[in-house]
mmCIF file of C-alpha atoms and ligand atoms in Angstrom:
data_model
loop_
_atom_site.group_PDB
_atom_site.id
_atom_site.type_symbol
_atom_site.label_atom_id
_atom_site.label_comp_id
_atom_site.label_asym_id
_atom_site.label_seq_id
_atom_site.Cartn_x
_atom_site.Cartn_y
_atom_site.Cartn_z
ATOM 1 C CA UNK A 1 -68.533 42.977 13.288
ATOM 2 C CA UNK A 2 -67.551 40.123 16.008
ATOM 3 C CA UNK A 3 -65.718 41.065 18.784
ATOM 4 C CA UNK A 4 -62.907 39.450 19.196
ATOM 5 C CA UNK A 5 -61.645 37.392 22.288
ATOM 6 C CA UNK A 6 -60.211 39.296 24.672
ATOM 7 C CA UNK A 7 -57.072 37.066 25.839
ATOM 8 C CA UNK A 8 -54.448 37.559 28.802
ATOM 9 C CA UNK A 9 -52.012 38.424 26.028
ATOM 10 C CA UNK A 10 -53.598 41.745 25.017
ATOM 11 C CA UNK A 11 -50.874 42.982 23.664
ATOM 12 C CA UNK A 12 -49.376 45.681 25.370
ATOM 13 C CA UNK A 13 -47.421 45.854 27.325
ATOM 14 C CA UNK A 14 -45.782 42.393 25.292
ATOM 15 C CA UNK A 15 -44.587 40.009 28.147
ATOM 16 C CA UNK A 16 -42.793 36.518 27.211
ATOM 17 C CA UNK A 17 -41.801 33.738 29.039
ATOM 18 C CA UNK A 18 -38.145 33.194 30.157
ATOM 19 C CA UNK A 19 -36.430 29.979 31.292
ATOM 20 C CA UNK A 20 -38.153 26.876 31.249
ATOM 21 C CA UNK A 21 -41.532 26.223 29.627
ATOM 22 C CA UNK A 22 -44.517 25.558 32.551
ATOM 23 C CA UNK A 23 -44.652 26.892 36.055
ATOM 24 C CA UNK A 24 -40.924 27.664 36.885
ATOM 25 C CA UNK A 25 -40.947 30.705 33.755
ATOM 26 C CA UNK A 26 -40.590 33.960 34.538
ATOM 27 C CA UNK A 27 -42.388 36.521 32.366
ATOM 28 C CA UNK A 28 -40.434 39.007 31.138
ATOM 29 C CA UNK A 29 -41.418 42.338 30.149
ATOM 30 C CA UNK A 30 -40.056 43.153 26.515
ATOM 31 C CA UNK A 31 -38.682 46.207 25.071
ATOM 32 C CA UNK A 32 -41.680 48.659 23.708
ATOM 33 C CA UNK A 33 -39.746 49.947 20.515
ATOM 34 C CA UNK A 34 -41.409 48.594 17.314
ATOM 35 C CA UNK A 35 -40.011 45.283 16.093
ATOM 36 C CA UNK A 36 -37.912 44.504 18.775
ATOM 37 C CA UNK A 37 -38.424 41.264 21.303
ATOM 38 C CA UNK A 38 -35.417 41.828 23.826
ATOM 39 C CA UNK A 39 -36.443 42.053 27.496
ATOM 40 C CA UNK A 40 -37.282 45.561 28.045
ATOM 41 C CA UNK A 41 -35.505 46.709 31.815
ATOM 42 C CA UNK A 42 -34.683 49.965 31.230
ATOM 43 C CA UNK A 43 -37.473 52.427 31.853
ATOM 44 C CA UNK A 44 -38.012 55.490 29.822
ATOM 45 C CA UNK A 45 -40.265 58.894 31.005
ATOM 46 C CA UNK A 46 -43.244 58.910 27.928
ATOM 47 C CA UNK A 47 -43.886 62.824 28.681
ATOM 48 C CA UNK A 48 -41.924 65.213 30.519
ATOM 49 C CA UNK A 49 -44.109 65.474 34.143
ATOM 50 C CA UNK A 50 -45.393 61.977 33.497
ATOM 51 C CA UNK A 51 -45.498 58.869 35.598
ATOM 52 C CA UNK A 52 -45.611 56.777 32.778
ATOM 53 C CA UNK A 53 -42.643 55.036 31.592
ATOM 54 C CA UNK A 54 -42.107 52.902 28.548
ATOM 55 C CA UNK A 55 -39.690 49.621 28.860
ATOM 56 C CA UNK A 56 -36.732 49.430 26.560
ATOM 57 C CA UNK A 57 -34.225 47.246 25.907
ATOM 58 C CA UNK A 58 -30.563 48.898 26.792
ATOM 59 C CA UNK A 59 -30.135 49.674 22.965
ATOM 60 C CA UNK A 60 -33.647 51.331 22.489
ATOM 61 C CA UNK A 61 -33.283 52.812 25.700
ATOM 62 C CA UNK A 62 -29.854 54.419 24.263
ATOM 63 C CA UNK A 63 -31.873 55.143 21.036
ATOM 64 C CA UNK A 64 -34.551 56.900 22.697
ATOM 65 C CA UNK A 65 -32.810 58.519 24.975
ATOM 66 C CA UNK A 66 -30.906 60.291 22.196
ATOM 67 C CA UNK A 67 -33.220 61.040 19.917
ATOM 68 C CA UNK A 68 -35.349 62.747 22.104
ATOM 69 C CA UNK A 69 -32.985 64.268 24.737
ATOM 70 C CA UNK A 70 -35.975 64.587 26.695
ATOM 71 C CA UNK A 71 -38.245 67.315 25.721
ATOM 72 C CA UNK A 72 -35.053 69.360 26.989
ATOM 73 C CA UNK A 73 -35.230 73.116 25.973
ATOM 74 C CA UNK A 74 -38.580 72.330 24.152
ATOM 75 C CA UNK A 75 -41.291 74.828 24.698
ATOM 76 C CA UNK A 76 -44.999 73.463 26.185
ATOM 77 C CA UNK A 77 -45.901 73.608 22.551
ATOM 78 C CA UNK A 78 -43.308 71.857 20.855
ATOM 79 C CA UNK A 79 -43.547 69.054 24.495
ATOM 80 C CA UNK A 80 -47.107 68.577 22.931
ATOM 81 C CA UNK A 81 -46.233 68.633 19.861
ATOM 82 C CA UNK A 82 -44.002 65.395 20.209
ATOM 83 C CA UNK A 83 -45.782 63.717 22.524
ATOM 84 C CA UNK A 84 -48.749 63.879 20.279
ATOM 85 C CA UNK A 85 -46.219 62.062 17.311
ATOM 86 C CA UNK A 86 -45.248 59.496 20.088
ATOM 87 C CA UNK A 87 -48.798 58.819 21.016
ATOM 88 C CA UNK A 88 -49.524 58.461 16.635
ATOM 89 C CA UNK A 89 -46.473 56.498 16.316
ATOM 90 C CA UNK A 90 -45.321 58.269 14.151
ATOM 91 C CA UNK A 91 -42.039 58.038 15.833
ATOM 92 C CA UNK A 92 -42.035 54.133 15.372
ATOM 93 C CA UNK A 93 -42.195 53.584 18.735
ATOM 94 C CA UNK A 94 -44.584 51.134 20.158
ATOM 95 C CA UNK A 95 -47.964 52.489 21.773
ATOM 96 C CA UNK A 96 -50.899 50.775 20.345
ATOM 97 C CA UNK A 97 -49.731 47.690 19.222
ATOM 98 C CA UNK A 98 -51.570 46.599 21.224
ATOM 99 C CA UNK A 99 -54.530 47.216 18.886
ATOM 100 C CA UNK A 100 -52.825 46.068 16.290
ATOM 101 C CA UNK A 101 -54.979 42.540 15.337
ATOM 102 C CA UNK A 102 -57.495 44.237 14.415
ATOM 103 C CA UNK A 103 -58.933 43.622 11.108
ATOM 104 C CA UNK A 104 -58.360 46.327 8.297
ATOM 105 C CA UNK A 105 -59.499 49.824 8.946
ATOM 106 C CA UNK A 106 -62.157 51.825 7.291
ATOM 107 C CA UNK A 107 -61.218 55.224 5.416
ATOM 108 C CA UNK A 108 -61.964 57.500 8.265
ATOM 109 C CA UNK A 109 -60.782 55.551 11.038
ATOM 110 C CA UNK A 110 -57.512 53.555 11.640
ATOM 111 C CA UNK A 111 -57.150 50.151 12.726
ATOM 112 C CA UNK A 112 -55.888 51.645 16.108
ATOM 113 C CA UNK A 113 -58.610 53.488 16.376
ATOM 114 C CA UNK A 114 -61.260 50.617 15.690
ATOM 115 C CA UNK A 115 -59.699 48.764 18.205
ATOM 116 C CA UNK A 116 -59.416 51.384 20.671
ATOM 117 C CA UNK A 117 -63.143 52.240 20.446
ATOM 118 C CA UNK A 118 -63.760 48.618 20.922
ATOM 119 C CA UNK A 119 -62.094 48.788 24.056
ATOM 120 C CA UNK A 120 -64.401 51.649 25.276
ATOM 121 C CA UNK A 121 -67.413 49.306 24.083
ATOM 122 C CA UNK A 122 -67.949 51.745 21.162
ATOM 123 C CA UNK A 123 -68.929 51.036 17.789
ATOM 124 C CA UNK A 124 -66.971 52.529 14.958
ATOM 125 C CA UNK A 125 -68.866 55.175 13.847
ATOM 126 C CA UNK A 126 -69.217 56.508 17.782
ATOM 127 C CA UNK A 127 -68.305 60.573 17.919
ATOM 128 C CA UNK A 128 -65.431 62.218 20.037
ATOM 129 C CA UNK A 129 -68.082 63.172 22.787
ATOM 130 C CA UNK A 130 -69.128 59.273 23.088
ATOM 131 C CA UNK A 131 -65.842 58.443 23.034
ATOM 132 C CA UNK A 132 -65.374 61.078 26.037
ATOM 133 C CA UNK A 133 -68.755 59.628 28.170
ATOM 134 C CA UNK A 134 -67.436 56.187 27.742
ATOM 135 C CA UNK A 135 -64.222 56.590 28.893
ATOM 136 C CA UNK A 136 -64.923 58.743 32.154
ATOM 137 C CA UNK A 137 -67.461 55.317 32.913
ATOM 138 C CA UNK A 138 -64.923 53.034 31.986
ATOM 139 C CA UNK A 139 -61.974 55.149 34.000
ATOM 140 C CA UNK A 140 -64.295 55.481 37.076
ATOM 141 C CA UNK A 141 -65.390 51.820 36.990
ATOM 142 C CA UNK A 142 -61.894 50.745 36.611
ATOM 143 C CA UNK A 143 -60.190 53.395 38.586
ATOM 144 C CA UNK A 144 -57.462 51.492 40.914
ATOM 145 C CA UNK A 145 -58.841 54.231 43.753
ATOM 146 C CA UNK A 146 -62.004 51.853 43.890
ATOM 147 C CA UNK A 147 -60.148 48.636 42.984
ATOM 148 C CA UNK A 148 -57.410 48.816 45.046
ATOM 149 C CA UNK A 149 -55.831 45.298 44.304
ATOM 150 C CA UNK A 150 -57.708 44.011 41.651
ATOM 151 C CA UNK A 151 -55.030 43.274 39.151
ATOM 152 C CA UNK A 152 -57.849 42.956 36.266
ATOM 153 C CA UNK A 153 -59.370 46.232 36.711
ATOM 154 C CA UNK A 154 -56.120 47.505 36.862
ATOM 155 C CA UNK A 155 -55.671 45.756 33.631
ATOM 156 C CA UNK A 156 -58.853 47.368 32.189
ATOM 157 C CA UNK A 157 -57.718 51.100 33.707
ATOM 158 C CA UNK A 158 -54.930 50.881 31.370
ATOM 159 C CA UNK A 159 -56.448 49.567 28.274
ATOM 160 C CA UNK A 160 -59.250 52.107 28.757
ATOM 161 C CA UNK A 161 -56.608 55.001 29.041
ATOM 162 C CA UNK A 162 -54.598 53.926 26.295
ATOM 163 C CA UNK A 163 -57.646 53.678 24.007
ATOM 164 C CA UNK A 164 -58.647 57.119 24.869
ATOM 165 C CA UNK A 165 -55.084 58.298 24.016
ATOM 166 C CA UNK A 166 -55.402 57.190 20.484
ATOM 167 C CA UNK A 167 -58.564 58.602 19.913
ATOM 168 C CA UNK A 168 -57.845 61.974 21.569
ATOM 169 C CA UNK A 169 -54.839 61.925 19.644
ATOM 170 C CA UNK A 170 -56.176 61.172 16.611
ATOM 171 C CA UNK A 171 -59.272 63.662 16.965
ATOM 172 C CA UNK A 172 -56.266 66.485 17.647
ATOM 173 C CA UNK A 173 -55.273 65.440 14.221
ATOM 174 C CA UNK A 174 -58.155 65.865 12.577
ATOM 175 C CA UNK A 175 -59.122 68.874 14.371
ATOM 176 C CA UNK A 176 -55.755 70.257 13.442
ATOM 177 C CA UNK A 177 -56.157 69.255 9.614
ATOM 178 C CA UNK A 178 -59.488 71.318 9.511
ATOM 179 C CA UNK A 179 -58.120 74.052 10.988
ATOM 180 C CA UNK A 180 -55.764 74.104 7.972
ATOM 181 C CA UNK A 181 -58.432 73.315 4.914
HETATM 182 ZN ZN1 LIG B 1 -35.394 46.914 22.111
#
């Protein structure tokens, strides 16, 4: 399979340009719900105890926000529960659209996950412990401790994290399907 390009416009987070085309546009973040191409200002906790934030629009924020009432009066459990459907998106919002070019999946393994093992430089039939040794490399080769500054490792932290979150995510799921066979 050919890798694809990697381009500035990786995907997530989405940024556009605002105001006039060329030098004097100012990218703008947009809004991580599903669908939705508004400017996204309005930070949003992903986890309860977590730094980091999705960017919504004011309604999505509003949507969010009530939906979820954040993880308020939810045991550990049930916290881990949902943040496990967030990270699937199953809850429609956005998390790895950024994967989302990729070409079709294959029966065992979602597009999202095809893409995100092709961010941790794995092919697709790699197991969960290769996907585990790749991204502790990829983290510690990328970690911002040892690139303070470097905007494109920074770049790379994130892409590597978010990859790993899909595929921990969607090994949980499997694991948790067995468990009930
Ligand atoms: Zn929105």
């Amino acid at each position: 399979m050919a890798k694809q390009k990697r381009s500035d416009d990786w995907g997530f987070p989405r940024w556009r340009s605002y105001g006039k085309a060329g030098r004097e546009a100012a990218r703008v973040r947009l809004c991580d719900r599903e669908g939705c191409n508004e400017p996204g200002d309005r930070p949003a906790p992903k986890a309860p105890n977590s730094p980091e934030r999705w960017y919504f629009c004011e309604v999505h924020a509003a949507e969010y926000n009530k939906n979820w009432n954040y993880f308020a009066g939810l045991s550990p459990e049930e916290a881990a529960k949902r943040a496990a459907e967030e990270a699937s998106g199953a809850n429609g919002f956005r998390h790895s659209a950024h994967w989302k070019w990729a070409g079709p999946g294959d029966d065992s393994r979602s597009r999202d996950e095809i893409r995100a093992l092709d961010a941790l430089e794995l092919e697709t039939d790699a197991d969960f412990k290769a996907v585990k040794v790749a991204y502790r490399r990829l983290a510690k080769a990328h970690h911002p401790d040892l690139k303070q500054g470097d905007v494109e490792a920074a770049k790379r932290f994130q892409q590597v994290q978010a990859a790993y979150d899909v595929l921990k995510a969607a090994e949980d799921r499997r694991l948790a399907l067995g468990a009930n066979d």
